[in-house]
Tab-separated table of C-alpha atoms and ligand atoms in Angstrom:
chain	number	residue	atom	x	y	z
A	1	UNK	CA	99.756	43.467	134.991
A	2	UNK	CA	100.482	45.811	137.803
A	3	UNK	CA	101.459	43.739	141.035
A	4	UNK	CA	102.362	44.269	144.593
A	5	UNK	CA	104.655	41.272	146.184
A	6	UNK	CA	103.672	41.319	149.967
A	7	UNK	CA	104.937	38.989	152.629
A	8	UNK	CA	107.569	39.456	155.174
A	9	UNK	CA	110.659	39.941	155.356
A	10	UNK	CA	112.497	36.630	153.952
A	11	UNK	CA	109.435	35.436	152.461
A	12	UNK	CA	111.058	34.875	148.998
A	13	UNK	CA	109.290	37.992	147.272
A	14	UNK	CA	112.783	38.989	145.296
A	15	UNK	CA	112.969	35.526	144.290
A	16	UNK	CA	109.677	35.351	143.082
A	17	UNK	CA	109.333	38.803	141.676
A	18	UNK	CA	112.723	37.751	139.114
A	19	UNK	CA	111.132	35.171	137.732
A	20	UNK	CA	107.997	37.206	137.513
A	21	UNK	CA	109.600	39.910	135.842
A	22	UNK	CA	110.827	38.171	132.944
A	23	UNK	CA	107.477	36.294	132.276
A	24	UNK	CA	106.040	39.189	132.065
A	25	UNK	CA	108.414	41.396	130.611
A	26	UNK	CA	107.850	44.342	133.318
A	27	UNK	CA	109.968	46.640	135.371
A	28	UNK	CA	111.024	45.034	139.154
A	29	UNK	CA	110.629	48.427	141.606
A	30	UNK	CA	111.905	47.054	144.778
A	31	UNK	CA	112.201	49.941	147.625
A	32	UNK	CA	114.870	47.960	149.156
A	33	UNK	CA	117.263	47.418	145.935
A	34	UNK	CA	116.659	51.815	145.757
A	35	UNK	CA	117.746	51.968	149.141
A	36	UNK	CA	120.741	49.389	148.685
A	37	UNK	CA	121.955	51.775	145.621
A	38	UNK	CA	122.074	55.257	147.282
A	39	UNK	CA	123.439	53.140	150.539
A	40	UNK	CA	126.190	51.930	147.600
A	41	UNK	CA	126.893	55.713	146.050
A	42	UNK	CA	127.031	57.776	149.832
A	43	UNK	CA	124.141	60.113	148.910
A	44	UNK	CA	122.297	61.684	151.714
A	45	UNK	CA	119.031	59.562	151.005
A	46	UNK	CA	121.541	56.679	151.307
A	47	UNK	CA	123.123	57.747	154.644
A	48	UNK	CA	119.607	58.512	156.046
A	49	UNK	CA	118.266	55.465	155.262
A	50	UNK	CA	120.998	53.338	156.393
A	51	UNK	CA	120.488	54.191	160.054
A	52	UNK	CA	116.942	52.610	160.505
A	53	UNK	CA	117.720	49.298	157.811
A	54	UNK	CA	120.841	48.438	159.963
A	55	UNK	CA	118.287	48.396	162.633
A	56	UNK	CA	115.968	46.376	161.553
A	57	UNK	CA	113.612	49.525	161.403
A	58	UNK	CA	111.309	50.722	158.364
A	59	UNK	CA	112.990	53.954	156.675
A	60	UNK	CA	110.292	56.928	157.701
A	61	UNK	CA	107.731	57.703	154.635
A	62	UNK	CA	108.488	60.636	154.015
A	63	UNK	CA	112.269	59.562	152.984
A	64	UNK	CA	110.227	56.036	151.363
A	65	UNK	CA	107.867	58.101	149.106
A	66	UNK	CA	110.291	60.497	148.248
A	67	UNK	CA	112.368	57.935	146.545
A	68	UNK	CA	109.909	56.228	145.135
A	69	UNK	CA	108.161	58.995	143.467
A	70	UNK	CA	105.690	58.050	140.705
A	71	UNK	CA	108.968	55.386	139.531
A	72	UNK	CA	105.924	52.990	138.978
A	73	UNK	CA	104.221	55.451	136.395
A	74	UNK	CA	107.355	55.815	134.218
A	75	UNK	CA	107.317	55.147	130.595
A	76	UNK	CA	108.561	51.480	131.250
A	77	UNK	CA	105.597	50.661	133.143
A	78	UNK	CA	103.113	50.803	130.170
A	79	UNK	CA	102.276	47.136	130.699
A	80	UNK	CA	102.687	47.213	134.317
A	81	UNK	CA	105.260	46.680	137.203
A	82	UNK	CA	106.020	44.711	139.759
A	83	UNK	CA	106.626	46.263	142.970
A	84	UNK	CA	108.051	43.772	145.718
A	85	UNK	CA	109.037	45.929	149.610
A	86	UNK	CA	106.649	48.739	148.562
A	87	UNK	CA	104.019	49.626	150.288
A	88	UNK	CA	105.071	48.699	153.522
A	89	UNK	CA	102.698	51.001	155.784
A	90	UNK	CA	99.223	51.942	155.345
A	91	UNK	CA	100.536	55.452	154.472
A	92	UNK	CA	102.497	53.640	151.907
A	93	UNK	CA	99.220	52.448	150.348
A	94	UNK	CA	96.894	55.311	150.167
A	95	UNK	CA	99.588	57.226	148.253
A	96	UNK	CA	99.861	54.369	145.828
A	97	UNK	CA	96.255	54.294	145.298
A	98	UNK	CA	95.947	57.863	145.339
A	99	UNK	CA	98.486	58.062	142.232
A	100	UNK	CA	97.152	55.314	140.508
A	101	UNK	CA	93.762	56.730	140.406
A	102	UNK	CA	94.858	60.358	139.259
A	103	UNK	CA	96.702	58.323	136.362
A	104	UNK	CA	93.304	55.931	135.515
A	105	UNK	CA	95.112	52.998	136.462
A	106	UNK	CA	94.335	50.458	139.074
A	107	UNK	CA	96.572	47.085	141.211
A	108	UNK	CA	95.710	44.027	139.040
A	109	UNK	CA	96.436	41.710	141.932
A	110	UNK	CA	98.530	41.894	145.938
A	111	UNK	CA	100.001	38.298	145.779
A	112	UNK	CA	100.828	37.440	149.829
A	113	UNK	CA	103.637	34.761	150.214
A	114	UNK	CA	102.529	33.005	153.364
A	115	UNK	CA	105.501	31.892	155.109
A	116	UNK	CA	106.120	30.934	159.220
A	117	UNK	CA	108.446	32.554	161.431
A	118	UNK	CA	110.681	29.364	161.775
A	119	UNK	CA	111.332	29.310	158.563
A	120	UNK	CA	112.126	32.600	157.805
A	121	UNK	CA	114.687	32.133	160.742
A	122	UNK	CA	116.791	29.863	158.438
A	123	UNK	CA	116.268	31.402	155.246
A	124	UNK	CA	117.767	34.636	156.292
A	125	UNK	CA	120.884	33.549	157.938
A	126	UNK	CA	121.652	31.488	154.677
A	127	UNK	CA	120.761	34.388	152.536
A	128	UNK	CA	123.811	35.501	150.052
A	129	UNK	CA	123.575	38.131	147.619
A	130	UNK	CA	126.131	39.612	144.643
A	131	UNK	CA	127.692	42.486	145.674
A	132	UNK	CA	127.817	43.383	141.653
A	133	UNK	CA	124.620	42.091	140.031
A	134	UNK	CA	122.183	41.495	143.128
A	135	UNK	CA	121.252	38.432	142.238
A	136	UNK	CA	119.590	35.958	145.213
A	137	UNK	CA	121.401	32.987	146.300
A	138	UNK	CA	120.987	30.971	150.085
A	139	UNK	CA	123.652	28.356	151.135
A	140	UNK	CA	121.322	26.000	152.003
A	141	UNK	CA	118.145	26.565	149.375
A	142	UNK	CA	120.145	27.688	146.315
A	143	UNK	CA	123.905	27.340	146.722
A	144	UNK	CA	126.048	29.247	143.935
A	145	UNK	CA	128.280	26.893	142.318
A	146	UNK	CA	131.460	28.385	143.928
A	147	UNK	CA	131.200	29.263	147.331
A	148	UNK	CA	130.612	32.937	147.704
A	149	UNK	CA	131.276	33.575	143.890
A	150	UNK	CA	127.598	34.821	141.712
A	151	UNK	CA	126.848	32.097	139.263
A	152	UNK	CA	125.901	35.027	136.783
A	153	UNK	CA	128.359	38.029	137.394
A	154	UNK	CA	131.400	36.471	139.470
A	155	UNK	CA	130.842	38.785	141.814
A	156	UNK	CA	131.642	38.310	145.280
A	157	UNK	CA	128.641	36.973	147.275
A	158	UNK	CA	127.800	38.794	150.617
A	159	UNK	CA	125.910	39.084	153.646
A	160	UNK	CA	123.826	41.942	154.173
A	161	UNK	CA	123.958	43.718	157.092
A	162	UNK	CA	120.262	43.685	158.182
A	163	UNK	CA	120.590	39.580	158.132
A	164	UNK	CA	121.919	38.954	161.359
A	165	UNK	CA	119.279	37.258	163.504
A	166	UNK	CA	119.190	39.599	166.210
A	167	UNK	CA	118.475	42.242	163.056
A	168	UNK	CA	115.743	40.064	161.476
A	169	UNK	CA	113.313	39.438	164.727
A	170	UNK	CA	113.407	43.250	164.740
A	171	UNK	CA	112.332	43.018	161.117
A	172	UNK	CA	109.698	40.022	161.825
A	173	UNK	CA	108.126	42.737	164.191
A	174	UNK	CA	108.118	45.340	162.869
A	175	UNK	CA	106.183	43.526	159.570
A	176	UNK	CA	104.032	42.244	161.970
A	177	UNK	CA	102.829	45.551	163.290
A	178	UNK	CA	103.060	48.170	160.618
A	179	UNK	CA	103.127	45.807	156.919
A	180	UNK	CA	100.659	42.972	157.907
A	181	UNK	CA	97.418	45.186	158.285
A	182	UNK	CA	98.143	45.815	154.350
A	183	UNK	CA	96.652	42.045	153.889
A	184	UNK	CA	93.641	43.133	155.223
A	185	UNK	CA	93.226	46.492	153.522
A	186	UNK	CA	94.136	44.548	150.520
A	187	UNK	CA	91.543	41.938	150.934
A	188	UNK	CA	89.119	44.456	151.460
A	189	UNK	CA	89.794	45.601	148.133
A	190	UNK	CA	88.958	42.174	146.756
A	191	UNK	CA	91.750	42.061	145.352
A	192	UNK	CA	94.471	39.839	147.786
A	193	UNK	CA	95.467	36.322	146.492
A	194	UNK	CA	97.642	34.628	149.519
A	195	UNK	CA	100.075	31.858	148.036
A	196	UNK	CA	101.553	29.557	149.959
A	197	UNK	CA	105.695	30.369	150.177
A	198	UNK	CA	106.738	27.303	151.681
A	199	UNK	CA	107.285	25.523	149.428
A	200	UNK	CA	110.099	25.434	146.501
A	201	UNK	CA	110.720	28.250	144.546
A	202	UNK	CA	109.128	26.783	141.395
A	203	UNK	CA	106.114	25.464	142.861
A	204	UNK	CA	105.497	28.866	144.532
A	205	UNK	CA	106.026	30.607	140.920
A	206	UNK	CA	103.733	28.187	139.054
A	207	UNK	CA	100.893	28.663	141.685
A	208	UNK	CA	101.870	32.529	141.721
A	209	UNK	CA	100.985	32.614	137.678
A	210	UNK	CA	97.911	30.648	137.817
A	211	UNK	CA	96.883	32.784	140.373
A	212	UNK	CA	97.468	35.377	138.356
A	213	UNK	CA	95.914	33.683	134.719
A	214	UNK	CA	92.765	34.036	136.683
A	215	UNK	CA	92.566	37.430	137.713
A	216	UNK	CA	94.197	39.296	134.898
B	301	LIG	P1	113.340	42.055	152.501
B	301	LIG	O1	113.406	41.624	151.072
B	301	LIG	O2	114.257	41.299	153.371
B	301	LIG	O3	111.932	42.136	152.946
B	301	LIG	P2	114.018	44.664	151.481
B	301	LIG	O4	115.234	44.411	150.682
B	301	LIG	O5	112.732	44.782	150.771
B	301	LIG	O6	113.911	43.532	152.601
B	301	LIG	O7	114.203	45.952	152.388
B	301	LIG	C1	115.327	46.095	153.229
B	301	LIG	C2	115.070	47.201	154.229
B	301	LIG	O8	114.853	48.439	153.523
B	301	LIG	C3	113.821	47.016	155.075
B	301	LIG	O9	114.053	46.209	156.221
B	301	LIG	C4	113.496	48.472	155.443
B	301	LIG	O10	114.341	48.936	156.472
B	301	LIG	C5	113.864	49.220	154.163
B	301	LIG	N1	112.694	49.351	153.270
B	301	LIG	C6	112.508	48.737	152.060
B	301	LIG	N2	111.339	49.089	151.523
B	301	LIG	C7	110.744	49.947	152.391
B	301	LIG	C8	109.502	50.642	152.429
B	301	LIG	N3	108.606	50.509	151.430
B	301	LIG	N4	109.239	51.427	153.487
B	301	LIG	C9	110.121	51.566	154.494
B	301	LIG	N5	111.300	50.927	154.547
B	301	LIG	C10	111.622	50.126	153.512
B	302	LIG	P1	112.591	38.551	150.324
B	302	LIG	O1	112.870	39.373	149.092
B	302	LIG	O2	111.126	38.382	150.588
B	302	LIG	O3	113.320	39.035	151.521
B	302	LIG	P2	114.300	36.495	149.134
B	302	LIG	O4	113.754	36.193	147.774
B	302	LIG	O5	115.521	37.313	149.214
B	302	LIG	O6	113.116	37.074	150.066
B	302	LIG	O7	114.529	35.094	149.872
B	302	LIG	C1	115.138	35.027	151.153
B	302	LIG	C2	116.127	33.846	151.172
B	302	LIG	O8	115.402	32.622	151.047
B	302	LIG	C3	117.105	33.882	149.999
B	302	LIG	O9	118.348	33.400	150.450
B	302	LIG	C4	116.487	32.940	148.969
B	302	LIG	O10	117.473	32.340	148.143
B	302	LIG	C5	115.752	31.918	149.838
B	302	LIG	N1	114.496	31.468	149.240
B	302	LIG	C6	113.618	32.179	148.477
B	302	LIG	N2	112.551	31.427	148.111
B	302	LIG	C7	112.737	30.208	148.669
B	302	LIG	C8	111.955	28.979	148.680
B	302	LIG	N3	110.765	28.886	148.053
B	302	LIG	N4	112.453	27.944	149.376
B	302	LIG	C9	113.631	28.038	150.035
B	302	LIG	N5	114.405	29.158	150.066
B	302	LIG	C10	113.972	30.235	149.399
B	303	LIG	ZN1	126.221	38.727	140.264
């Protein structure tokens, strides 16, 4: 099962993509949980980075596919991956593909979560996340059971800094004009299956894996 999570920014693809994970026992290669780390140990990569995510901006390619190497043809990957914030560009994508194919291997499905504007609005502002473990939470959606404390880690729950609203229209944006023609370059591939992300979490996993049943 090799997978690409696309929607925008909000759109629930970390929530979906740990549920995913574990029913299909493969790796989770989110671009933006690399970032967060080298943000979290000072590297250079980290400090680089940092500049255009605090504004709302896509980190450069170069810096992107740098990080990201071949991660997604590591040994853990033998029965796939799931790769949720990468590709984000068209750039993004011919590189993919262009690895893939050198290794034999090809996408098994691009699942879109479909999910308004509006909504993504008050998702964001509500969104919490463990400064230890990284788990997901949203004060409104999926409260932890002690304010700001992480159900699984205790860790202290935070904000991140690229979820303040003026931060996230930037975000909604720049999706719009550099991540969303990946739908159609996707579709063109025949391989795009667009789910519907409104609604709750479960629901959107169930129709996510039947989706998924079919095309495998
Ligand atoms: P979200 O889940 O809210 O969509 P992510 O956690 O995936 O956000 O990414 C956070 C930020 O990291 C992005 O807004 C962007 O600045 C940067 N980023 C993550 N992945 C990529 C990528 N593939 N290309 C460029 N920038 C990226
Ligand atoms: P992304 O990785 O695409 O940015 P997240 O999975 O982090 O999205 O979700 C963004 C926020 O919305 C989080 O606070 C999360 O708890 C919440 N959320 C995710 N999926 C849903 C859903 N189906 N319904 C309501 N809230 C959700
Ligand atoms: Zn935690």
């Amino acid at each position: 099962m090799r997978i690409i999570l696309l929607g925008s920014p909000g759109s629930g693809k970390g929530t979906q993509a740990s549920m995913i994970i574990s029913k299909y026992a493969i790796p989770h290669i989110s671009t933006g949980d690399m970032f967060r780390k080298n943000i979290k140990s000072g590297n250079e990569l980290g400090i680089e980075a940092k500049k255009y995510i605090d504004m709302g901006l896509l980190v450069p390619d170069d810096l992107t596919l740098g990080m990201i190497g071949d991660r997604f043809l590591e040994s853990d990957c033998q029965n796939g991956f799931l790769l949720d914030g990468f590709p984000r560009t068209l750039i993004q994508a011919e590189a993919l593909g262009e690895e893939l194919k050198r290794a034999g291997k090809n996408l098994t499905a691009v699942v879109n979560l479909e999910v308004n504007d509006d909504v993504i609005a008050s998702r964001m502002t509500g969104r919490r996340v463990c400064s230890k473990c990284g788990a997901n939470y949203n004060l409104v959606f999926n409260k932890p059971q002690e304010e700001d404390i992480c159900d699984k880690c205790h860790g202290q729950l935070i904000t991140r800094d690229d979820d303040k609203l003026a931060t996230v229209i930037n975000r909604l944006q720049v999706y719009k004009n550099e991540t969303q023609p990946l739908i159609d370059y996707y579709k063109g591939k025949g391989i795009l299956v667009t789910v519907n992300g409104e609604q709750d979490a479960e629901i959107v996993f169930n129709n996510i894996c039947s989706t998924l049943e079919k095309v495998r």
